[in-house]
XYZ file of C-alpha atoms in Angstrom:
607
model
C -3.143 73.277 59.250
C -0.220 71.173 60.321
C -1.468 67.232 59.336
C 1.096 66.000 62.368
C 0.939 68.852 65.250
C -1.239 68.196 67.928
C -2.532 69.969 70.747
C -0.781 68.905 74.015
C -4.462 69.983 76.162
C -6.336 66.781 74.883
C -6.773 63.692 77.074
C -5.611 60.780 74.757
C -5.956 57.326 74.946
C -3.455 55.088 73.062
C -2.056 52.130 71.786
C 0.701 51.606 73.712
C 3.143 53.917 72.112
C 4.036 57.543 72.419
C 2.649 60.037 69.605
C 6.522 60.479 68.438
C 7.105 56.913 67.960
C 8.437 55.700 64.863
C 6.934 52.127 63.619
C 8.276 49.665 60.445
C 5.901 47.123 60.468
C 3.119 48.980 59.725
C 4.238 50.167 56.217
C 7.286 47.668 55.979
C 9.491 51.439 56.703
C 9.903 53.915 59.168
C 7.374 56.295 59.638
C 5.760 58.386 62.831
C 3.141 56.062 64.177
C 1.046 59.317 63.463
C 0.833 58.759 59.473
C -0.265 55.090 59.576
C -3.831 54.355 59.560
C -3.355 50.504 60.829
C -3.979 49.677 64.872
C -0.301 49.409 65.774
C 0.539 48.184 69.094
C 4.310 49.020 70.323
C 6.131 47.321 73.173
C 9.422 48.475 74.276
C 12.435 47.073 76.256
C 10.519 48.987 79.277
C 7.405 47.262 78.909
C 8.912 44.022 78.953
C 10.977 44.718 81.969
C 7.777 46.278 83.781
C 5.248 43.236 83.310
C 8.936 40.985 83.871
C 6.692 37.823 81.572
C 8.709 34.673 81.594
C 7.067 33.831 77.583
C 6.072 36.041 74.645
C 2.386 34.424 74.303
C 1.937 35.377 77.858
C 3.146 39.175 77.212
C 0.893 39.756 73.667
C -1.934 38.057 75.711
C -2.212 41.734 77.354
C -2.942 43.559 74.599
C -6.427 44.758 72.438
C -7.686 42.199 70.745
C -4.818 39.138 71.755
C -6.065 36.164 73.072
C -4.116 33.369 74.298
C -4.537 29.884 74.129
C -1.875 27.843 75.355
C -1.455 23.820 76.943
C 0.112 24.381 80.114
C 3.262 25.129 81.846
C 5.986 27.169 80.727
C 7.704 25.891 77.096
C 3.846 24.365 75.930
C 2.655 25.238 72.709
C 0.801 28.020 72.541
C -1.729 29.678 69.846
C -1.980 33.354 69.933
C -5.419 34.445 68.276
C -5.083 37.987 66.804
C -8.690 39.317 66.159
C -10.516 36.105 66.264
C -7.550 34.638 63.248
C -5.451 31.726 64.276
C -2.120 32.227 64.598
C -1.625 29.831 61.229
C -3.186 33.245 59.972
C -0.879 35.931 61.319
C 2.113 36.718 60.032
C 5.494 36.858 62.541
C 8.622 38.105 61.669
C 12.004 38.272 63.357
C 14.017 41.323 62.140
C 11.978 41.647 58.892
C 12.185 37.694 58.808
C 9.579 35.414 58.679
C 9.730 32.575 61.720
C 7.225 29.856 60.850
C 7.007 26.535 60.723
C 6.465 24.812 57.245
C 4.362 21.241 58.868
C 2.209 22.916 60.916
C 2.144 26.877 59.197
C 2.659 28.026 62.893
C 5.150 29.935 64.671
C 6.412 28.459 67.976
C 6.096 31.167 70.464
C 7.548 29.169 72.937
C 10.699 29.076 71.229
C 11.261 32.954 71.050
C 12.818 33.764 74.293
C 11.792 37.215 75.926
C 14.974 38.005 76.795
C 16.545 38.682 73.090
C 14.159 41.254 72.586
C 14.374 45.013 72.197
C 10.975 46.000 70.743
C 8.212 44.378 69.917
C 4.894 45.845 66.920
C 1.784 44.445 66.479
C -0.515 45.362 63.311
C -3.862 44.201 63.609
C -5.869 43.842 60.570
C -5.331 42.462 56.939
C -2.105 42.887 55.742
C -1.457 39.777 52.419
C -1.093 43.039 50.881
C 2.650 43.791 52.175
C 3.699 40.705 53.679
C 1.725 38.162 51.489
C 0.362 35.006 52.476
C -1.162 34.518 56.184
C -1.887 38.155 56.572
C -5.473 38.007 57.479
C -5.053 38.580 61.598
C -2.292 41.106 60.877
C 1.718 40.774 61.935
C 3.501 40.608 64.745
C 6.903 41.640 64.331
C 9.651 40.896 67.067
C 13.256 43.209 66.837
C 16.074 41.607 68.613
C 18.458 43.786 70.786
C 20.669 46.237 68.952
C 23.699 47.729 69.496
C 23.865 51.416 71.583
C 25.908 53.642 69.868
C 25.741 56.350 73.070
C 28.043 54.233 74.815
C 30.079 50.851 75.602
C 28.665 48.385 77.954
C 28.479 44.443 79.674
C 25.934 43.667 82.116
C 24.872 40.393 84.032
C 21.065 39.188 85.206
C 19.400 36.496 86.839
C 16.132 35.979 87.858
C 14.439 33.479 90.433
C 10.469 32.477 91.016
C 8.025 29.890 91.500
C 8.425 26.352 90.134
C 12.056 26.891 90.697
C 12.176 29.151 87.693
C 15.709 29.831 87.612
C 17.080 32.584 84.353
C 20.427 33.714 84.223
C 22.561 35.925 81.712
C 24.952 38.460 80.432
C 25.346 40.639 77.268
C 27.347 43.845 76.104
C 27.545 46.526 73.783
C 30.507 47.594 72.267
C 31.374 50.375 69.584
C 33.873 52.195 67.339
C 33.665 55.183 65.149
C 32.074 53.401 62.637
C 30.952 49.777 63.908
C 28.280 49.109 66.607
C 28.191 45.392 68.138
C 25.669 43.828 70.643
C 25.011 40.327 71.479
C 23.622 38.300 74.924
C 23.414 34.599 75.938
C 20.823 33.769 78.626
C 19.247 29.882 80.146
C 16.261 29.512 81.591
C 14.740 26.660 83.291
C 12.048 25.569 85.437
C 9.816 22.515 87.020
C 6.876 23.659 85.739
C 3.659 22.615 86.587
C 1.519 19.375 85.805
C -0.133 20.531 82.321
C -3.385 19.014 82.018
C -6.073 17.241 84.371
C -5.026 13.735 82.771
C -4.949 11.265 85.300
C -2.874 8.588 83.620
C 0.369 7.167 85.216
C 2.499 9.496 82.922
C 1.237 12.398 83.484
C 0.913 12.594 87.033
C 3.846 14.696 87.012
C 5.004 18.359 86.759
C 6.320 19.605 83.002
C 9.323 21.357 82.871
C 10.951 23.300 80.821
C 14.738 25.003 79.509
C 16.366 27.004 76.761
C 19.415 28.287 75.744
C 19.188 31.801 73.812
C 21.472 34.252 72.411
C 21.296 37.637 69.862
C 23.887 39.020 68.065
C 23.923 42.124 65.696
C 26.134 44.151 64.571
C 26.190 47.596 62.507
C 28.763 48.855 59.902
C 28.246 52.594 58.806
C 30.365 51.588 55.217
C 29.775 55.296 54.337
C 27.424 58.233 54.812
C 24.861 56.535 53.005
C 25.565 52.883 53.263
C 24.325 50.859 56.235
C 25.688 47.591 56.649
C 23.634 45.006 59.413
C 23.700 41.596 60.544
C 21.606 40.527 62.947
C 21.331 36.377 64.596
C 19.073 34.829 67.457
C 18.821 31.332 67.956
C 17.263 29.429 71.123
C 17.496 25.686 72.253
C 14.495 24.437 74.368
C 13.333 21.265 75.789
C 9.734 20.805 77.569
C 7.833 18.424 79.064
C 4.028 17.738 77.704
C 1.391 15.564 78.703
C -0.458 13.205 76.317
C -2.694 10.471 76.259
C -1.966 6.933 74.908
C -4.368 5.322 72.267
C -5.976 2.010 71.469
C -7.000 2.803 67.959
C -9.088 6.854 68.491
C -10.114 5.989 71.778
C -7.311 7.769 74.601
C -6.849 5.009 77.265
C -4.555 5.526 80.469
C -1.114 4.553 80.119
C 0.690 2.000 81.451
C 3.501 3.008 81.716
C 6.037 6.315 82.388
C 6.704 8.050 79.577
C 8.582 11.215 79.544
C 6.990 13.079 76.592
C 9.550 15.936 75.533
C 9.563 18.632 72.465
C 13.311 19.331 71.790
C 12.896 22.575 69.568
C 16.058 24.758 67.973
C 15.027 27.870 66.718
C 17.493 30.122 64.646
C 16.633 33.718 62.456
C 19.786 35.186 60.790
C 19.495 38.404 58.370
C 21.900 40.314 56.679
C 20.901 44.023 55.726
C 21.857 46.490 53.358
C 20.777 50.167 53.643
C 21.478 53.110 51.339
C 20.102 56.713 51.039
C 19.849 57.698 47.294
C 19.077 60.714 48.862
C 17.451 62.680 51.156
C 13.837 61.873 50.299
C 14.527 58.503 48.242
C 15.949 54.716 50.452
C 16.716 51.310 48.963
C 17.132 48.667 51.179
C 17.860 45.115 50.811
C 17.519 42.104 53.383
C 18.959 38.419 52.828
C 17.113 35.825 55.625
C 17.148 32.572 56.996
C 15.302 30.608 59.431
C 15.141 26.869 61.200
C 12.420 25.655 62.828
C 13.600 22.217 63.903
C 11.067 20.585 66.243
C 11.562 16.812 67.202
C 9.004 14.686 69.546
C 10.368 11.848 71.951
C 8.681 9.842 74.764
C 12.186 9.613 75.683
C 12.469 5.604 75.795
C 13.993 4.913 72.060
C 15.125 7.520 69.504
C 14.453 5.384 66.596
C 10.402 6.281 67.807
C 11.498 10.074 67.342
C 9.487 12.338 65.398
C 11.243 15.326 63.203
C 10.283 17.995 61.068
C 12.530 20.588 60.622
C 12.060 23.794 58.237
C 14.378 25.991 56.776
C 13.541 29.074 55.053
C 15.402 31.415 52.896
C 14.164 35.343 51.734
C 15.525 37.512 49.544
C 13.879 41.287 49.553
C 14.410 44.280 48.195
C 12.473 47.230 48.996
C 12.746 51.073 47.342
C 10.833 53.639 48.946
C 10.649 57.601 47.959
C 8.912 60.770 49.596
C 8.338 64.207 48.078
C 5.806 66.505 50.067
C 3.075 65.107 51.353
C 2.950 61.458 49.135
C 5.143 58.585 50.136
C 5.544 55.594 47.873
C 7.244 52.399 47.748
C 7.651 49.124 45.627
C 9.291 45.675 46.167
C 9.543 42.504 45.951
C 10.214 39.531 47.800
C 11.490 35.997 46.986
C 10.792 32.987 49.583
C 11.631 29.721 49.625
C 11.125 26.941 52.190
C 12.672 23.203 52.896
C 11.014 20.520 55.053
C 13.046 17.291 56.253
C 11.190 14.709 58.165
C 10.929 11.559 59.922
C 7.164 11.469 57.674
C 7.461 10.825 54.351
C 5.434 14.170 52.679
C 5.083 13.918 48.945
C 6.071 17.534 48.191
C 8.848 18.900 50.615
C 10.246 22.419 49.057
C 7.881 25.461 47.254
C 8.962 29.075 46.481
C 7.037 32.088 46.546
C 7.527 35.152 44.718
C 5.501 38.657 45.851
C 5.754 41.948 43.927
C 4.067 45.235 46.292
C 3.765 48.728 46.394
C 2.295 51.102 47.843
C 1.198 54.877 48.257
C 0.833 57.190 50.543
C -0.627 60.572 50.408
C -2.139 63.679 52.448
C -3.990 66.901 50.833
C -5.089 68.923 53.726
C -7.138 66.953 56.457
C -7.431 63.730 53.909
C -5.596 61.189 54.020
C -5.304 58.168 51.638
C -3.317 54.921 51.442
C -3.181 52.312 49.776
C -1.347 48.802 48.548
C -1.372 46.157 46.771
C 0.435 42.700 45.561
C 0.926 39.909 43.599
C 2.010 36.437 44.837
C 3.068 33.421 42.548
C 3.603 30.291 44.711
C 4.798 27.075 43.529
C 2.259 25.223 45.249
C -1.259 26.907 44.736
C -0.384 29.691 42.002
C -1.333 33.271 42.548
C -3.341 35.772 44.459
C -3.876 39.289 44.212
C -4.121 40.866 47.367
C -5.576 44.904 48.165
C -5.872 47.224 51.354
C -6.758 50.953 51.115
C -6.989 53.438 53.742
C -8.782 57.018 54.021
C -8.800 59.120 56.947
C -9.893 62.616 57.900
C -8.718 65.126 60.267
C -12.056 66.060 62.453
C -10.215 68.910 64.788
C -6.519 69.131 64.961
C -6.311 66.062 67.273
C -9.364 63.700 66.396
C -9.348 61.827 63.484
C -11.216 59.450 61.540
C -9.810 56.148 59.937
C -11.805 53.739 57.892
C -9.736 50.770 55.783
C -10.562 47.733 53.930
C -8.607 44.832 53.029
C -8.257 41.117 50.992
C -6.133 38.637 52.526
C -5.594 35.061 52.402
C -3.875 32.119 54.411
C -1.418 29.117 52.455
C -2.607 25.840 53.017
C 0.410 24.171 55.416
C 2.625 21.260 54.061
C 0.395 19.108 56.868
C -2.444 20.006 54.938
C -1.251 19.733 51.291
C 0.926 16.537 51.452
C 0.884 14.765 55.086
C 0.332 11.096 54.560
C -3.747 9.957 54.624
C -4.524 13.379 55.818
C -3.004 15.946 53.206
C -4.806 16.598 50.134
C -2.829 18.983 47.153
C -6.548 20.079 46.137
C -7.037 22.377 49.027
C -6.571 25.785 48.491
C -5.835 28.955 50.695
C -8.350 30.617 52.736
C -9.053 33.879 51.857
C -10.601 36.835 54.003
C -12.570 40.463 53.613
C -12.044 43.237 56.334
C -13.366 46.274 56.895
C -12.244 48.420 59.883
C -14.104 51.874 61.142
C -11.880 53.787 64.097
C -11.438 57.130 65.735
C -8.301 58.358 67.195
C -6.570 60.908 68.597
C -3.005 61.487 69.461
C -1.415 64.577 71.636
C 1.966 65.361 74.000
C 0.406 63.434 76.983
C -1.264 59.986 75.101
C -3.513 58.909 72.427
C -6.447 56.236 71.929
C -8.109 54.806 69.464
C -11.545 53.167 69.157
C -11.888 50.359 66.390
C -14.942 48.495 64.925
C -14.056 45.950 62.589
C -15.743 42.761 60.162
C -13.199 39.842 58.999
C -15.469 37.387 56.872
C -13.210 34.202 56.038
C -13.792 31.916 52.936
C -12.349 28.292 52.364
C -11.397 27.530 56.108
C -9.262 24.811 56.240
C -10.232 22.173 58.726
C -10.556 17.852 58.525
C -13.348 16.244 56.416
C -16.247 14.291 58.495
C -16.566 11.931 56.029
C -12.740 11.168 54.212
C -11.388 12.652 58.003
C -8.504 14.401 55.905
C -7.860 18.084 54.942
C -10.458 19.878 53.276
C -12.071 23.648 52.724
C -15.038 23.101 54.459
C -16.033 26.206 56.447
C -16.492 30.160 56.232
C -16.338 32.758 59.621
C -17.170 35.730 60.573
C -15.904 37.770 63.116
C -17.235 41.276 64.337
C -15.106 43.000 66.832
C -14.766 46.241 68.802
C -11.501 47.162 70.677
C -10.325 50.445 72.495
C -6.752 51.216 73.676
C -5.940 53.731 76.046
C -2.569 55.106 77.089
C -2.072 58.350 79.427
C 0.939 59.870 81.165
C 0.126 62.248 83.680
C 2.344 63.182 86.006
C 4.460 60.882 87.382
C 1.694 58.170 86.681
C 1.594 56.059 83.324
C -2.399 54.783 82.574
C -3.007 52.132 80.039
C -5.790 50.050 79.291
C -7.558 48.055 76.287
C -10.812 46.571 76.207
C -11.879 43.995 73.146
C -15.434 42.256 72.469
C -15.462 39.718 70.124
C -18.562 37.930 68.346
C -16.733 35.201 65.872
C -18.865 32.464 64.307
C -18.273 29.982 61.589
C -20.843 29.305 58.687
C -23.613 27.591 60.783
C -23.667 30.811 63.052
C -21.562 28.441 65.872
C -19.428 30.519 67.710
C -16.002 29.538 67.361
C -13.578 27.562 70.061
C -11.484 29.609 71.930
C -12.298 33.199 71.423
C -13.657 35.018 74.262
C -16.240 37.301 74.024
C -15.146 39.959 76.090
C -11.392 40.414 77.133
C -10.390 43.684 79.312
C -6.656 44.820 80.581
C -5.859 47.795 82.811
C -2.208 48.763 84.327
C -1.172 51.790 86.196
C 2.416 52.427 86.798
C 3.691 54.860 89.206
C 7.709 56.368 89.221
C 9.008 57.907 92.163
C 12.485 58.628 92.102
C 14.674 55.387 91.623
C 11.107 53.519 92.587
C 9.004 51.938 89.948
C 5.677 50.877 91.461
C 3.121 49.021 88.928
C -0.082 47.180 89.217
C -2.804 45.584 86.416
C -5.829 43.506 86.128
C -6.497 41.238 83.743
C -9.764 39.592 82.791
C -12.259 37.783 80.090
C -15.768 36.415 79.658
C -17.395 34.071 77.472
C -14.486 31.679 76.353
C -16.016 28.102 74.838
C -14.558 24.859 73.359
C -17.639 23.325 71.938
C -20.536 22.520 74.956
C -17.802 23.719 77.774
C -17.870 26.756 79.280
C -14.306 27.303 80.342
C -15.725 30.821 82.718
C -14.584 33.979 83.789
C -11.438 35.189 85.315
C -9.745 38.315 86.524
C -5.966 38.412 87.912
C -4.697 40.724 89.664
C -0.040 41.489 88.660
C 1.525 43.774 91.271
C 5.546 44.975 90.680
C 8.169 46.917 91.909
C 11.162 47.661 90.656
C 14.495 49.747 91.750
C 17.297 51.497 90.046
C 20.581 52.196 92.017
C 22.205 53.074 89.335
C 21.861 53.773 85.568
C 20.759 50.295 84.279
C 21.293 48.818 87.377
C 17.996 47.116 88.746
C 16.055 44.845 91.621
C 12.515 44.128 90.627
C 9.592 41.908 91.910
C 6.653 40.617 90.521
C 3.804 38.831 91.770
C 1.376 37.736 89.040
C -2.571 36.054 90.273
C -2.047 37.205 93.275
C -5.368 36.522 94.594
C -4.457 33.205 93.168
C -8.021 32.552 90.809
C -8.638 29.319 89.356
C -8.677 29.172 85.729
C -7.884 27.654 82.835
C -8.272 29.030 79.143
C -8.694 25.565 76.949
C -9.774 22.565 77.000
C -9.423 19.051 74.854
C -12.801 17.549 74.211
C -10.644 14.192 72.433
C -9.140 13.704 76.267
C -12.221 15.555 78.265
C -9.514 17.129 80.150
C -8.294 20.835 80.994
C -5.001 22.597 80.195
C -3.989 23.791 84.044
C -2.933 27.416 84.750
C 0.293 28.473 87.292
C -1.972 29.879 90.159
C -0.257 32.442 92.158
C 3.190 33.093 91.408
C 6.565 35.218 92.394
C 9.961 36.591 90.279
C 12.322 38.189 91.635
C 15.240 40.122 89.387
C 18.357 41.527 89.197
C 20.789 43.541 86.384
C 23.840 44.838 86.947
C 25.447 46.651 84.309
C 29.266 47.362 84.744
């Protein structure tokens, strides 16, 4: 029997991607999304145009098992919960490099403009055992836009919506024999909307937001075998917040108008080297760096400014081999990360070094795979992380996976060193996961049905008695999810449902994570006429006592093409305008607003 040749007569259910698909993050190489036994969620350049999102938290808040939780208006920071796991405990990369913030251990998802991007993967479950430390969520890998070899190109595109939301931008692709170049510059802006339910003087007002973006990469085929790539994306943004003024702990109205800003510069730059040993063996080789500059102003005085800016550098180098049916590969990674800052931390630099490999294998209708690794970090020593994977082939289509997994989350440089709240004692969290799923690819689809356990050890969270940072709590999160993706016809189906039960030590259940999340979108082509619709909706959301309720929105779209890449497209998202909101600040006893209804309308032209 054929381990990869599916009958195209079974109704399949998937995970967003088509049964040929290739995935990287999933295995940190290429292979056919067929032969990994992770819950891999792909987005493409099409899926991005067809939902037309203005923000990447607002786009992964659509798929199984994503949950958003985000302060407002366009440009606010967000927290994107991946299986119940905080998105200090998901790993994100840009391009194979990481994009995190060294203060806070967070990525600002804010600052990754939507318009860079080509592709998007999402691996959910524990993964410390490739990518190292804040793997126990999974990863979330963004790919920038890339050059098109098939042919030369420059195109413009603007976009216009509620709250004067206002994007415009141009890009090409150009290419020789041998060299392949791409790059774009886009600016986005908008008035936003008033954030929160604060009352006070300053922040009776709307919070708006802008960014500058651009992508460049560029491909050098230095021989047969030798691939030479650089790839760079930066983004500039400004936005608005609101925030409450303080007599001591105790929020108080303020007097006065202050204009409470977050200037943040983004910037991921890699340089990659390729080579084919030969036609079953690959060494690769990838040289990164990444700013995270973030500084907070209530734009009066400068000299009250607040900075912290990281810079990361990675060095890795990755060999990977295939013969028959068992693919291996080993490498090793070298990180090291800088923080300058208005705040005085006593530690401001560590390095990390991770050594990994891993196997894979098929003998028949088995399948087994496994990795594992070894960190050595300057600032909490090592950790030995594990995953391993069997499978079985059921009928030529249906298959069962079952995986488990170690994991673990580094403290943050907030956490380890901030003054009268950092404490160097505090040591990672670490996690166990076990995962139980059925799947089933074929021609038209696939799904996949996943039950899953994540117990956490060592949270991190503030002392009630010293009120700094401390390990003080455990979780547990149980979770089902099922994805669903079927072309028939002319029609494209997809849906996911997840229900979540997570619960700290004291069988609480935790802030933020709703209990049952559900999204459904049908899409419908007819000749140069794209027609979509989708509903999305949760139950059970909490922040401590409050109840944040229910919701289901309703996204209708339309899109187009005259010619080939040449497209108008609308979008109307809550378009029975519900009344929401997804979090809440018990410190302020005040809500985080939503946009209500709202309109886009776009435009590309490509020359």
């Amino acid at each position: 029997m054929n381990r990869f040749m599916f009958t195209a007569s079974v109704l399949l259910l998937p995970t967003m991607a088509v049964a040929e698909d290739v995935v990287i993050t999933a295995n940190r190489y290429a292979v056919p999304i067929t032969q990994t036994q992770s819950a891999v969620t792909v987005l493409t350049e099409e899926d991005l145009k067809q939902y037309q999102d203005s923000d990447l938290g607002t786009l992964l808040n659509r798929l199984s098992g994503v949950s958003l939780v985000s302060t407002g208006s366009l440009g606010s920071t967000s927290n994107v919960l991946l299986r119940g796991t905080t998105s200090s405990q998901v790993v994100v990369l840009i391009d194979g490099v990481p994009q995190v913030s060294a203060s806070t251990g967070q990525t600002s998802f804010a600052g990754i403009s939507l318009s860079n991007i080509e592709r998007i993967e999402v691996v959910r479950g524990p993964v410390s055992s490739l990518y190292g430390a804040n793997g126990i969520g999974g990863v979330i890998q963004v790919f920038t836009k890339s050059p098109d070899a098939s042919q030369d190109d420059i195109y413009i595109s603007g976009s216009y919506g509620s709250h004067n939301y206002h994007k415009l931008g141009a890009g090409f692709d150009f290419s020789t024999e041998k060299t392949r170049a791409a790059a774009d510059i886009f600016y986005t802006g908008t008035d936003g909307f008033d954030s929160t339910t604060l009352v006070s003087d300053s922040n009776k007002d709307k919070d708006g937001f802008n960014q500058f973006s651009g992508n460049l990469s560029v491909d050098t085929q230095i021989s047969d075998d030798l691939l030479l790539g650089i790839n760079h994306v930066q983004s500039s943004s400004t936005a608005d917040y609101d925030s409450a003024c303080y007599a001591g702990f105790t929020p108080t109205p303020c007097s006065n108008d202050i204009d409470w800003q977050t200037q943040t510069d983004l910037s991921n730059s890699s340089l990659l080297l390729d080579y084919d040993v030969s036609s079953n063996t690959h060494l690769s080789t990838r040289l990164g760096r990444y700013v995270d500059d973030s500084v907070n102003s209530d734009g009066d005085d400068s000299a009250n400014d607040t900075q912290f800016k990281t810079t990361g550098y990675t060095a890795t180098a990755l060999a990977e081999r295939t013969i028959g049916d068992v693919s291996a590969a080993v490498g090793i990674d070298v990180d090291t990360v800088e923080l300058e800052s208005t705040t005085d931390y006593d530690e401001t630099e560590r390095t990390n070094t991770g050594v990994f490999a891993s196997l894979s294998t098929y003998a028949g209708d088995f399948g087994l795979q496994g990795s594992l690794r070894f960190d050595n970090n300057s600032a909490y020593d090592t950790y030995t992380t594990g995953t391993l994977g069997t499978s079985y082939l059921i009928t030529d289509s249906l298959e069962i996976v079952g995986t488990a997994g170690t994991a673990f989350r580094a403290p943050s440089f907030n956490e380890l060193y901030f003054p009268n709240y950092g404490d160097d004692n505090v040591e990672p969290e670490e996690s166990r996961s076990f995962e139980l799923a059925l799947r089933q690819f074929a021609q038209g689809g696939e799904w996949r049905l996943s039950g899953y356990r994540i117990d956490t050890t060592n949270l991190i969270g503030s002392d009630p008695n010293t009120f700094t940072a401390a390990n003080i709590d455990e979780a547990r999160i149980l979770g089902l999810e099922l994805d669903i993706a079927q072309q028939i016809g002319a029609f494209e189906l997809r849906f996911n449902t997840t229900l979540t039960d997570a619960r700290d030590g004291e069988d609480e259940r935790l802030n933020n994570r709703p209990e049952w999340t559900a999204f459904a979108a049908l899409a419908y082509q007819y000749g140069p006429w794209l027609f979509n619709t989708d509903l999305q909706s949760e139950t059970g959301r909490i922040n401590g006592d409050v109840a944040l309720g229910d919701y289901a929105i309703l996204g209708l779209g339309a899109r187009y093409q005259w010619s080939e890449g040449s497209t108008l497209s609308a979008r109307v998202d809550n378009a029975l305008d519900e009344d929401y909101v997804t979090n809440y600040d018990s410190f302020t006893d005040s809500y985080y607003n939503t946009a209500g209804r709202t309109f886009k309308v776009s435009a590309e032209y490509h020359f």
